[in-house]
Structures are given as C-alpha cells and as structure tokens.
Amino acid sequence: INMARLEQSFKIFSKQGVKFLMLEFLIVFLGVYLAFLFQSYSEQKKIDAEKEKIMIGLKEDLEYFRIYFPDFAGTSQVEEWRESIKNERYTNFSTWRFIQPQYDYIAIEYALASDADVINFELNSAIAEIYQELKKLEHAELLLTEIAMKYEAVPAELKNKDMAVLASQNNFLNFKRFTDRYSDRASIMQRVAEMSAKHLPMINDQFSEQKLAEIELSLIKKNITVDSNQEIEFYLNVLKQFFPNLSEEEIKKALDSN
C-alpha cells in the first residue's frame, strides 16, 4: 500500500515539476525576447535619428549647390574673357584666389562613410557622383590660384622694353590658361547644380511633408537676409520655384523673420 501511494505521489510531483519547469523556461524566454526587442528598438531609434541628421545635412548641401552654383559659375565671365583673347588682350587676373576649402560638403563626406542601414546603395551612388565633381572643382580652383600667382606686373615706367614685351606675352599665355581652367570650373559647378536638382527628390522622400516644410523654411531663414519689401518680392518669386511645396505666406513669414 505504501509503495502504491509513493508511486502516485511521485507521478503527481513529476507532473507539477514539469509544469513549473516549463513555466520557468517560458519566463526566461519571454525575458530574453523582450530584452532583445527593446535593444533592437533602441538601436533602430538611434539609426533613424542618425539617418535624419544625415538627410537634413545632405538636403542643406544640395539645396545650396542647386540654388547658388549656377550664379557662382561665372559663365558670362568666361565669354567675356574669350572675347578678349580673340582680340589678343588680357586683363589682370592676379587677384583671383581660391583658398580651400571653398565649399561645405561635410555632410556628403559623412554620408559616404555611413553604414548601409543609414544610406542605401542608390543614394550612396548619387552622392558619390556629386562628391567626385566637388573634388574636381577643388582641383580646378587650386590650378586657377596657381596660374593667378604667375601674373607679372608690367610697370608703365619700365625702360627695358624687351622685358615688358616678354612679361606681357607670358601674361597673355597664362591668361588663356586661366580662362580655360575657369571654363572647367564653370562647367563643373553647372554639373553639380544639375546633379543636386536631380537627386534632391530622393532625399525629400525621406521626410514627411511637415518635416520637409520645416527644413526648407529653416534654410530660408538661415541663408537669406532681406532689407526691403522689394527684396522680399524678389526672393519670393525665386523661392517659389525652388520650394513649390511652400505657400507664399510661409515663405514671406520666413523672410520677414530675418
């Protein structure tokens, strides 16, 4: 009788033990799983914050390039100098200096060094194209500075006419070289502006409409200062073309805040 009771008690204990063991395993599993979910959520939150920071930086850089580079390119200046060369004349080009770095593209360099979780391949390739053109631009401006430093001043009272003629010939030759390099610079700046305009929609798609409007209004406030109603009207017409999603009232308010 005692043996039967013992066997029955053992069976009951074994069943209860298995249940408690399974429950303990379940609690441990849930704890580990929830910890993993929390860690994944925290990491994703950091990635999202990093991505937004980079995207805003890229947005600012590319907007600057597409808006300002066409004017900075100086295409009309190249045409004027080429006309002078046709007439065998040159102008004083000694004052041109391009102290590097001329342009801020830290966000582009940072983005290119980021993980694929932050910048996908398509955007990375687009940004890399712009970066390559910016390095070409930097090289062209270094060459322009180097050529400008070779300008030889020819004093009007110089008595040695042979030296004056030689200096003038050297200046004319360097002026032609300077014009060619300046033309390279203008072409590169135009390409950067066009590339920026082409790839900006890819960056804009990363933001909600409200966030995109906040960024664009912040860009206006940061980069444009107006002193009169006439200037406000001028910039209003220009900015409507660059930021079609912003209303006139929003743009005016941003300009008035400066």
PDB file of C-alpha atoms in Angstrom:
ATOM      1  CA  ILE A   1       0.000   0.000   0.000  1.00  0.00           C
ATOM      2  CA  ASN A   2       2.790   2.419   0.916  1.00  0.00           C
ATOM      3  CA  MET A   3       4.554   1.637  -2.349  1.00  0.00           C
ATOM      4  CA  ALA A   4       1.437   2.449  -4.372  1.00  0.00           C
ATOM      5  CA  ARG A   5       0.996   5.729  -2.547  1.00  0.00           C
ATOM      6  CA  LEU A   6       4.640   6.591  -3.146  1.00  0.00           C
ATOM      7  CA  GLU A   7       4.317   5.907  -6.840  1.00  0.00           C
ATOM      8  CA  GLN A   8       1.169   8.022  -7.039  1.00  0.00           C
ATOM      9  CA  SER A   9       2.848  10.911  -5.184  1.00  0.00           C
ATOM     10  CA  PHE A  10       5.869  10.704  -7.474  1.00  0.00           C
ATOM     11  CA  LYS A  11       3.644  10.922 -10.555  1.00  0.00           C
ATOM     12  CA  ILE A  12       1.843  13.966  -9.185  1.00  0.00           C
ATOM     13  CA  PHE A  13       5.168  15.612  -8.249  1.00  0.00           C
ATOM     14  CA  SER A  14       6.644  14.848 -11.644  1.00  0.00           C
ATOM     15  CA  LYS A  15       3.685  16.413 -13.453  1.00  0.00           C
ATOM     16  CA  GLN A  16       3.825  19.523 -11.261  1.00  0.00           C
ATOM     17  CA  GLY A  17       7.613  19.702 -11.683  1.00  0.00           C
ATOM     18  CA  VAL A  18       7.364  19.601 -15.443  1.00  0.00           C
ATOM     19  CA  LYS A  19       4.754  22.350 -15.407  1.00  0.00           C
ATOM     20  CA  PHE A  20       6.897  24.550 -13.148  1.00  0.00           C
ATOM     21  CA  LEU A  21       9.971  23.849 -15.293  1.00  0.00           C
ATOM     22  CA  MET A  22       8.136  24.751 -18.479  1.00  0.00           C
ATOM     23  CA  LEU A  23       6.781  27.885 -16.842  1.00  0.00           C
ATOM     24  CA  GLU A  24      10.279  28.872 -15.753  1.00  0.00           C
ATOM     25  CA  PHE A  25      11.630  28.311 -19.277  1.00  0.00           C
ATOM     26  CA  LEU A  26       8.766  30.408 -20.674  1.00  0.00           C
ATOM     27  CA  ILE A  27       9.502  33.263 -18.267  1.00  0.00           C
ATOM     28  CA  VAL A  28      13.206  33.200 -19.155  1.00  0.00           C
ATOM     29  CA  PHE A  29      12.405  33.064 -22.881  1.00  0.00           C
ATOM     30  CA  LEU A  30       9.995  35.996 -22.653  1.00  0.00           C
ATOM     31  CA  GLY A  31      12.524  37.984 -20.641  1.00  0.00           C
ATOM     32  CA  VAL A  32      15.273  37.421 -23.195  1.00  0.00           C
ATOM     33  CA  TYR A  33      12.919  38.057 -26.113  1.00  0.00           C
ATOM     34  CA  LEU A  34      11.592  41.312 -24.641  1.00  0.00           C
ATOM     35  CA  ALA A  35      15.155  42.443 -23.866  1.00  0.00           C
ATOM     36  CA  PHE A  36      16.101  41.683 -27.476  1.00  0.00           C
ATOM     37  CA  LEU A  37      13.091  43.630 -28.771  1.00  0.00           C
ATOM     38  CA  PHE A  38      13.929  46.579 -26.563  1.00  0.00           C
ATOM     39  CA  GLN A  39      17.561  46.541 -27.695  1.00  0.00           C
ATOM     40  CA  SER A  40      16.511  46.304 -31.348  1.00  0.00           C
ATOM     41  CA  TYR A  41      14.066  49.168 -30.854  1.00  0.00           C
ATOM     42  CA  SER A  42      16.742  51.311 -29.193  1.00  0.00           C
ATOM     43  CA  GLU A  43      19.254  50.561 -31.967  1.00  0.00           C
ATOM     44  CA  GLN A  44      16.687  51.301 -34.675  1.00  0.00           C
ATOM     45  CA  LYS A  45      15.814  54.550 -32.937  1.00  0.00           C
ATOM     46  CA  LYS A  46      19.496  55.544 -32.976  1.00  0.00           C
ATOM     47  CA  ILE A  47      19.769  54.592 -36.665  1.00  0.00           C
ATOM     48  CA  ASP A  48      16.645  56.617 -37.502  1.00  0.00           C
ATOM     49  CA  ALA A  49      17.983  59.648 -35.605  1.00  0.00           C
ATOM     50  CA  GLU A  50      21.360  59.341 -37.353  1.00  0.00           C
ATOM     51  CA  LYS A  51      19.652  58.939 -40.726  1.00  0.00           C
ATOM     52  CA  GLU A  52      17.511  62.041 -40.195  1.00  0.00           C
ATOM     53  CA  LYS A  53      20.560  64.070 -39.171  1.00  0.00           C
ATOM     54  CA  ILE A  54      22.456  62.981 -42.300  1.00  0.00           C
ATOM     55  CA  MET A  55      19.474  63.549 -44.593  1.00  0.00           C
ATOM     56  CA  ILE A  56      18.994  67.074 -43.271  1.00  0.00           C
ATOM     57  CA  GLY A  57      22.701  67.770 -43.846  1.00  0.00           C
ATOM     58  CA  LEU A  58      22.505  66.407 -47.397  1.00  0.00           C
ATOM     59  CA  LYS A  59      19.353  68.404 -48.052  1.00  0.00           C
ATOM     60  CA  GLU A  60      21.097  71.615 -46.952  1.00  0.00           C
ATOM     61  CA  ASP A  61      24.220  70.928 -49.033  1.00  0.00           C
ATOM     62  CA  LEU A  62      22.394  70.001 -52.222  1.00  0.00           C
ATOM     63  CA  GLU A  63      19.946  72.899 -51.941  1.00  0.00           C
ATOM     64  CA  TYR A  64      22.911  75.264 -51.639  1.00  0.00           C
ATOM     65  CA  PHE A  65      24.570  73.754 -54.710  1.00  0.00           C
ATOM     66  CA  ARG A  66      21.492  73.834 -56.936  1.00  0.00           C
ATOM     67  CA  ILE A  67      20.488  77.376 -55.934  1.00  0.00           C
ATOM     68  CA  TYR A  68      23.828  79.174 -55.783  1.00  0.00           C
ATOM     69  CA  PHE A  69      26.269  77.308 -58.054  1.00  0.00           C
ATOM     70  CA  PRO A  70      24.726  78.452 -61.372  1.00  0.00           C
ATOM     71  CA  ASP A  71      25.401  82.079 -60.374  1.00  0.00           C
ATOM     72  CA  PHE A  72      28.817  81.283 -58.902  1.00  0.00           C
ATOM     73  CA  ALA A  73      29.882  79.516 -62.104  1.00  0.00           C
ATOM     74  CA  GLY A  74      30.548  82.782 -63.943  1.00  0.00           C
ATOM     75  CA  THR A  75      29.729  81.562 -67.438  1.00  0.00           C
ATOM     76  CA  SER A  76      29.332  85.118 -68.715  1.00  0.00           C
ATOM     77  CA  GLN A  77      32.788  85.934 -67.352  1.00  0.00           C
ATOM     78  CA  VAL A  78      34.278  83.133 -69.455  1.00  0.00           C
ATOM     79  CA  GLU A  79      32.596  84.505 -72.577  1.00  0.00           C
ATOM     80  CA  GLU A  80      33.948  87.977 -71.851  1.00  0.00           C
ATOM     81  CA  TRP A  81      37.484  86.691 -71.388  1.00  0.00           C
ATOM     82  CA  ARG A  82      37.325  84.590 -74.559  1.00  0.00           C
ATOM     83  CA  GLU A  83      36.343  87.725 -76.455  1.00  0.00           C
ATOM     84  CA  SER A  84      39.400  89.478 -75.032  1.00  0.00           C
ATOM     85  CA  ILE A  85      41.613  86.602 -76.143  1.00  0.00           C
ATOM     86  CA  LYS A  86      40.220  86.850 -79.672  1.00  0.00           C
ATOM     87  CA  ASN A  87      41.318  90.480 -79.663  1.00  0.00           C
ATOM     88  CA  GLU A  88      44.725  89.469 -78.214  1.00  0.00           C
ATOM     89  CA  ARG A  89      44.093  91.297 -74.951  1.00  0.00           C
ATOM     90  CA  TYR A  90      44.222  90.141 -71.354  1.00  0.00           C
ATOM     91  CA  THR A  91      43.033  91.524 -68.027  1.00  0.00           C
ATOM     92  CA  ASN A  92      44.722  91.469 -64.657  1.00  0.00           C
ATOM     93  CA  PHE A  93      43.901  88.026 -63.230  1.00  0.00           C
ATOM     94  CA  SER A  94      46.359  88.195 -60.321  1.00  0.00           C
ATOM     95  CA  THR A  95      43.698  88.867 -57.676  1.00  0.00           C
ATOM     96  CA  TRP A  96      41.882  85.551 -58.106  1.00  0.00           C
ATOM     97  CA  ARG A  97      42.454  83.341 -55.063  1.00  0.00           C
ATOM     98  CA  PHE A  98      40.527  80.226 -54.079  1.00  0.00           C
ATOM     99  CA  ILE A  99      41.572  79.376 -50.544  1.00  0.00           C
ATOM    100  CA  GLN A 100      40.427  75.817 -49.867  1.00  0.00           C
ATOM    101  CA  PRO A 101      38.042  74.590 -48.719  1.00  0.00           C
ATOM    102  CA  GLN A 102      35.682  76.956 -50.539  1.00  0.00           C
ATOM    103  CA  TYR A 103      32.511  74.910 -50.050  1.00  0.00           C
ATOM    104  CA  ASP A 104      30.958  72.983 -47.193  1.00  0.00           C
ATOM    105  CA  TYR A 105      30.299  69.346 -48.070  1.00  0.00           C
ATOM    106  CA  ILE A 106      30.988  67.737 -44.680  1.00  0.00           C
ATOM    107  CA  ALA A 107      27.540  66.125 -44.720  1.00  0.00           C
ATOM    108  CA  ILE A 108      28.347  64.440 -48.049  1.00  0.00           C
ATOM    109  CA  GLU A 109      31.641  63.036 -46.755  1.00  0.00           C
ATOM    110  CA  TYR A 110      29.937  61.854 -43.563  1.00  0.00           C
ATOM    111  CA  ALA A 111      27.122  60.213 -45.527  1.00  0.00           C
ATOM    112  CA  LEU A 112      29.539  58.344 -47.786  1.00  0.00           C
ATOM    113  CA  ALA A 113      31.262  56.893 -44.715  1.00  0.00           C
ATOM    114  CA  SER A 114      27.961  55.761 -43.147  1.00  0.00           C
ATOM    115  CA  ASP A 115      26.568  52.233 -42.963  1.00  0.00           C
ATOM    116  CA  ALA A 116      24.103  50.801 -45.459  1.00  0.00           C
ATOM    117  CA  ASP A 117      21.430  50.936 -42.741  1.00  0.00           C
ATOM    118  CA  VAL A 118      21.596  54.723 -42.963  1.00  0.00           C
ATOM    119  CA  ILE A 119      22.378  55.367 -46.645  1.00  0.00           C
ATOM    120  CA  ASN A 120      21.207  52.863 -49.247  1.00  0.00           C
ATOM    121  CA  PHE A 121      23.234  51.993 -52.346  1.00  0.00           C
ATOM    122  CA  GLU A 122      21.216  54.164 -54.730  1.00  0.00           C
ATOM    123  CA  LEU A 123      21.607  57.312 -52.635  1.00  0.00           C
ATOM    124  CA  ASN A 124      25.235  56.500 -51.873  1.00  0.00           C
ATOM    125  CA  SER A 125      25.972  56.280 -55.608  1.00  0.00           C
ATOM    126  CA  ALA A 126      24.211  59.580 -56.286  1.00  0.00           C
ATOM    127  CA  ILE A 127      26.088  61.374 -53.513  1.00  0.00           C
ATOM    128  CA  ALA A 128      29.387  59.838 -54.643  1.00  0.00           C
ATOM    129  CA  GLU A 129      28.897  61.343 -58.125  1.00  0.00           C
ATOM    130  CA  ILE A 130      28.439  64.804 -56.648  1.00  0.00           C
ATOM    131  CA  TYR A 131      31.432  64.317 -54.355  1.00  0.00           C
ATOM    132  CA  GLN A 132      33.678  63.419 -57.291  1.00  0.00           C
ATOM    133  CA  GLU A 133      32.632  66.597 -59.104  1.00  0.00           C
ATOM    134  CA  LEU A 134      33.312  68.668 -55.971  1.00  0.00           C
ATOM    135  CA  LYS A 135      36.849  67.265 -55.782  1.00  0.00           C
ATOM    136  CA  LYS A 136      37.333  68.184 -59.451  1.00  0.00           C
ATOM    137  CA  LEU A 137      36.075  71.670 -58.627  1.00  0.00           C
ATOM    138  CA  GLU A 138      38.569  71.962 -55.802  1.00  0.00           C
ATOM    139  CA  HIS A 139      41.392  70.889 -58.123  1.00  0.00           C
ATOM    140  CA  ALA A 140      40.325  73.392 -60.813  1.00  0.00           C
ATOM    141  CA  GLU A 141      40.318  76.220 -58.277  1.00  0.00           C
ATOM    142  CA  LEU A 142      43.754  75.246 -56.996  1.00  0.00           C
ATOM    143  CA  LEU A 143      45.057  75.432 -60.580  1.00  0.00           C
ATOM    144  CA  LEU A 144      43.409  78.839 -61.034  1.00  0.00           C
ATOM    145  CA  THR A 145      45.116  80.113 -57.897  1.00  0.00           C
ATOM    146  CA  GLU A 146      48.446  78.745 -59.085  1.00  0.00           C
ATOM    147  CA  ILE A 147      48.114  80.410 -62.503  1.00  0.00           C
ATOM    148  CA  ALA A 148      46.979  83.708 -60.966  1.00  0.00           C
ATOM    149  CA  MET A 149      50.160  83.839 -58.904  1.00  0.00           C
ATOM    150  CA  LYS A 150      52.214  83.738 -62.132  1.00  0.00           C
ATOM    151  CA  TYR A 151      50.888  87.084 -63.289  1.00  0.00           C
ATOM    152  CA  GLU A 152      53.744  89.501 -63.958  1.00  0.00           C
ATOM    153  CA  ALA A 153      53.065  93.154 -63.273  1.00  0.00           C
ATOM    154  CA  VAL A 154      54.471  95.411 -66.007  1.00  0.00           C
ATOM    155  CA  PRO A 155      55.133  98.929 -64.669  1.00  0.00           C
ATOM    156  CA  ALA A 156      54.385 101.685 -67.165  1.00  0.00           C
ATOM    157  CA  GLU A 157      57.760 103.271 -66.460  1.00  0.00           C
ATOM    158  CA  LEU A 158      59.709 100.094 -67.224  1.00  0.00           C
ATOM    159  CA  LYS A 159      62.534 101.124 -69.521  1.00  0.00           C
ATOM    160  CA  ASN A 160      63.529  97.670 -70.696  1.00  0.00           C
ATOM    161  CA  LYS A 161      61.019  97.173 -73.496  1.00  0.00           C
ATOM    162  CA  ASP A 162      62.133  93.598 -74.171  1.00  0.00           C
ATOM    163  CA  MET A 163      61.316  92.602 -70.585  1.00  0.00           C
ATOM    164  CA  ALA A 164      57.969  94.347 -70.845  1.00  0.00           C
ATOM    165  CA  VAL A 165      57.135  92.501 -74.070  1.00  0.00           C
ATOM    166  CA  LEU A 166      58.196  89.138 -72.582  1.00  0.00           C
ATOM    167  CA  ALA A 167      56.160  89.728 -69.423  1.00  0.00           C
ATOM    168  CA  SER A 168      53.152  90.720 -71.498  1.00  0.00           C
ATOM    169  CA  GLN A 169      53.483  87.593 -73.668  1.00  0.00           C
ATOM    170  CA  ASN A 170      53.707  85.394 -70.564  1.00  0.00           C
ATOM    171  CA  ASN A 171      50.667  87.095 -69.082  1.00  0.00           C
ATOM    172  CA  PHE A 172      48.672  86.569 -72.257  1.00  0.00           C
ATOM    173  CA  LEU A 173      49.615  82.870 -72.366  1.00  0.00           C
ATOM    174  CA  ASN A 174      48.708  82.420 -68.697  1.00  0.00           C
ATOM    175  CA  PHE A 175      45.500  84.355 -69.222  1.00  0.00           C
ATOM    176  CA  LYS A 176      44.451  81.831 -71.865  1.00  0.00           C
ATOM    177  CA  ARG A 177      45.299  79.008 -69.473  1.00  0.00           C
ATOM    178  CA  PHE A 178      43.425  80.782 -66.687  1.00  0.00           C
ATOM    179  CA  THR A 179      40.353  81.186 -68.901  1.00  0.00           C
ATOM    180  CA  ASP A 180      40.388  77.506 -69.837  1.00  0.00           C
ATOM    181  CA  ARG A 181      40.586  76.419 -66.192  1.00  0.00           C
ATOM    182  CA  TYR A 182      37.867  78.911 -65.263  1.00  0.00           C
ATOM    183  CA  SER A 183      35.708  77.410 -68.001  1.00  0.00           C
ATOM    184  CA  ASP A 184      36.330  73.977 -66.450  1.00  0.00           C
ATOM    185  CA  ARG A 185      35.255  75.370 -63.094  1.00  0.00           C
ATOM    186  CA  ALA A 186      32.069  76.836 -64.573  1.00  0.00           C
ATOM    187  CA  SER A 187      31.163  73.532 -66.251  1.00  0.00           C
ATOM    188  CA  ILE A 188      31.754  71.560 -63.060  1.00  0.00           C
ATOM    189  CA  MET A 189      29.607  73.937 -60.998  1.00  0.00           C
ATOM    190  CA  GLN A 190      26.800  73.652 -63.527  1.00  0.00           C
ATOM    191  CA  ARG A 191      27.015  69.851 -63.371  1.00  0.00           C
ATOM    192  CA  VAL A 192      26.944  69.864 -59.571  1.00  0.00           C
ATOM    193  CA  ALA A 193      23.865  72.115 -59.624  1.00  0.00           C
ATOM    194  CA  GLU A 194      22.116  69.816 -62.119  1.00  0.00           C
ATOM    195  CA  MET A 195      23.043  66.665 -60.181  1.00  0.00           C
ATOM    196  CA  SER A 196      21.817  68.218 -56.945  1.00  0.00           C
ATOM    197  CA  ALA A 197      18.470  69.129 -58.513  1.00  0.00           C
ATOM    198  CA  LYS A 198      18.195  65.594 -59.929  1.00  0.00           C
ATOM    199  CA  HIS A 199      18.917  63.779 -56.660  1.00  0.00           C
ATOM    200  CA  LEU A 200      17.123  66.066 -54.191  1.00  0.00           C
ATOM    201  CA  PRO A 201      13.734  64.316 -54.659  1.00  0.00           C
ATOM    202  CA  MET A 202      15.340  61.107 -53.393  1.00  0.00           C
ATOM    203  CA  ILE A 203      16.301  62.925 -50.190  1.00  0.00           C
ATOM    204  CA  ASN A 204      12.998  64.796 -49.902  1.00  0.00           C
ATOM    205  CA  ASP A 205      11.150  61.473 -49.950  1.00  0.00           C
ATOM    206  CA  GLN A 206      12.812  60.589 -46.634  1.00  0.00           C
ATOM    207  CA  PHE A 207      10.781  63.258 -44.805  1.00  0.00           C
ATOM    208  CA  SER A 208       7.121  63.797 -44.042  1.00  0.00           C
ATOM    209  CA  GLU A 209       5.527  66.853 -45.705  1.00  0.00           C
ATOM    210  CA  GLN A 210       5.558  68.727 -42.406  1.00  0.00           C
ATOM    211  CA  LYS A 211       9.204  67.918 -41.661  1.00  0.00           C
ATOM    212  CA  LEU A 212      10.236  68.834 -45.209  1.00  0.00           C
ATOM    213  CA  ALA A 213       8.499  72.216 -44.895  1.00  0.00           C
ATOM    214  CA  GLU A 214      10.257  72.836 -41.560  1.00  0.00           C
ATOM    215  CA  ILE A 215      13.671  72.108 -43.102  1.00  0.00           C
ATOM    216  CA  GLU A 216      13.076  74.304 -46.154  1.00  0.00           C
ATOM    217  CA  LEU A 217      11.789  77.218 -44.081  1.00  0.00           C
ATOM    218  CA  SER A 218      14.807  76.856 -41.814  1.00  0.00           C
ATOM    219  CA  LEU A 219      17.097  77.014 -44.877  1.00  0.00           C
ATOM    220  CA  ILE A 220      15.443  80.252 -45.986  1.00  0.00           C
ATOM    221  CA  LYS A 221      15.811  81.813 -42.548  1.00  0.00           C
ATOM    222  CA  LYS A 222      19.429  80.724 -42.277  1.00  0.00           C
ATOM    223  CA  ASN A 223      20.689  81.802 -45.720  1.00  0.00           C
ATOM    224  CA  ILE A 224      18.667  84.820 -46.827  1.00  0.00           C
ATOM    225  CA  THR A 225      18.553  88.298 -45.313  1.00  0.00           C
ATOM    226  CA  VAL A 226      16.261  90.986 -46.740  1.00  0.00           C
ATOM    227  CA  ASP A 227      16.195  94.720 -46.069  1.00  0.00           C
ATOM    228  CA  SER A 228      13.166  95.877 -48.012  1.00  0.00           C
ATOM    229  CA  ASN A 229       9.785  94.817 -49.362  1.00  0.00           C
ATOM    230  CA  GLN A 230      11.277  94.918 -52.845  1.00  0.00           C
ATOM    231  CA  GLU A 231      13.850  92.303 -51.856  1.00  0.00           C
ATOM    232  CA  ILE A 232      11.133  90.190 -50.240  1.00  0.00           C
ATOM    233  CA  GLU A 233       9.161  90.186 -53.507  1.00  0.00           C
ATOM    234  CA  PHE A 234      12.280  89.291 -55.483  1.00  0.00           C
ATOM    235  CA  TYR A 235      13.190  86.346 -53.252  1.00  0.00           C
ATOM    236  CA  LEU A 236       9.564  85.278 -53.029  1.00  0.00           C
ATOM    237  CA  ASN A 237       9.392  84.752 -56.794  1.00  0.00           C
ATOM    238  CA  VAL A 238      12.718  82.899 -56.801  1.00  0.00           C
ATOM    239  CA  LEU A 239      11.996  80.696 -53.795  1.00  0.00           C
ATOM    240  CA  LYS A 240       8.588  79.647 -55.077  1.00  0.00           C
ATOM    241  CA  GLN A 241      10.400  77.967 -57.969  1.00  0.00           C
ATOM    242  CA  PHE A 242      12.843  76.139 -55.718  1.00  0.00           C
ATOM    243  CA  PHE A 243      10.355  75.200 -52.980  1.00  0.00           C
ATOM    244  CA  PRO A 244       6.974  74.700 -54.690  1.00  0.00           C
ATOM    245  CA  ASN A 245       5.519  72.893 -51.669  1.00  0.00           C
ATOM    246  CA  LEU A 246       5.765  76.038 -49.534  1.00  0.00           C
ATOM    247  CA  SER A 247       2.998  78.611 -49.657  1.00  0.00           C
ATOM    248  CA  GLU A 248       3.657  82.306 -50.292  1.00  0.00           C
ATOM    249  CA  GLU A 249       2.599  83.079 -46.736  1.00  0.00           C
ATOM    250  CA  GLU A 250       5.110  80.616 -45.300  1.00  0.00           C
ATOM    251  CA  ILE A 251       7.944  81.989 -47.440  1.00  0.00           C
ATOM    252  CA  LYS A 252       7.085  85.611 -46.601  1.00  0.00           C
ATOM    253  CA  LYS A 253       6.964  84.804 -42.896  1.00  0.00           C
ATOM    254  CA  ALA A 254      10.397  83.136 -43.117  1.00  0.00           C
ATOM    255  CA  LEU A 255      11.846  86.147 -44.962  1.00  0.00           C
ATOM    256  CA  ASP A 256      10.253  88.636 -42.526  1.00  0.00           C
ATOM    257  CA  SER A 257      11.826  86.804 -39.586  1.00  0.00           C
ATOM    258  CA  ASN A 258      15.248  87.949 -40.854  1.00  0.00           C
TER     259      ASN A 258
END
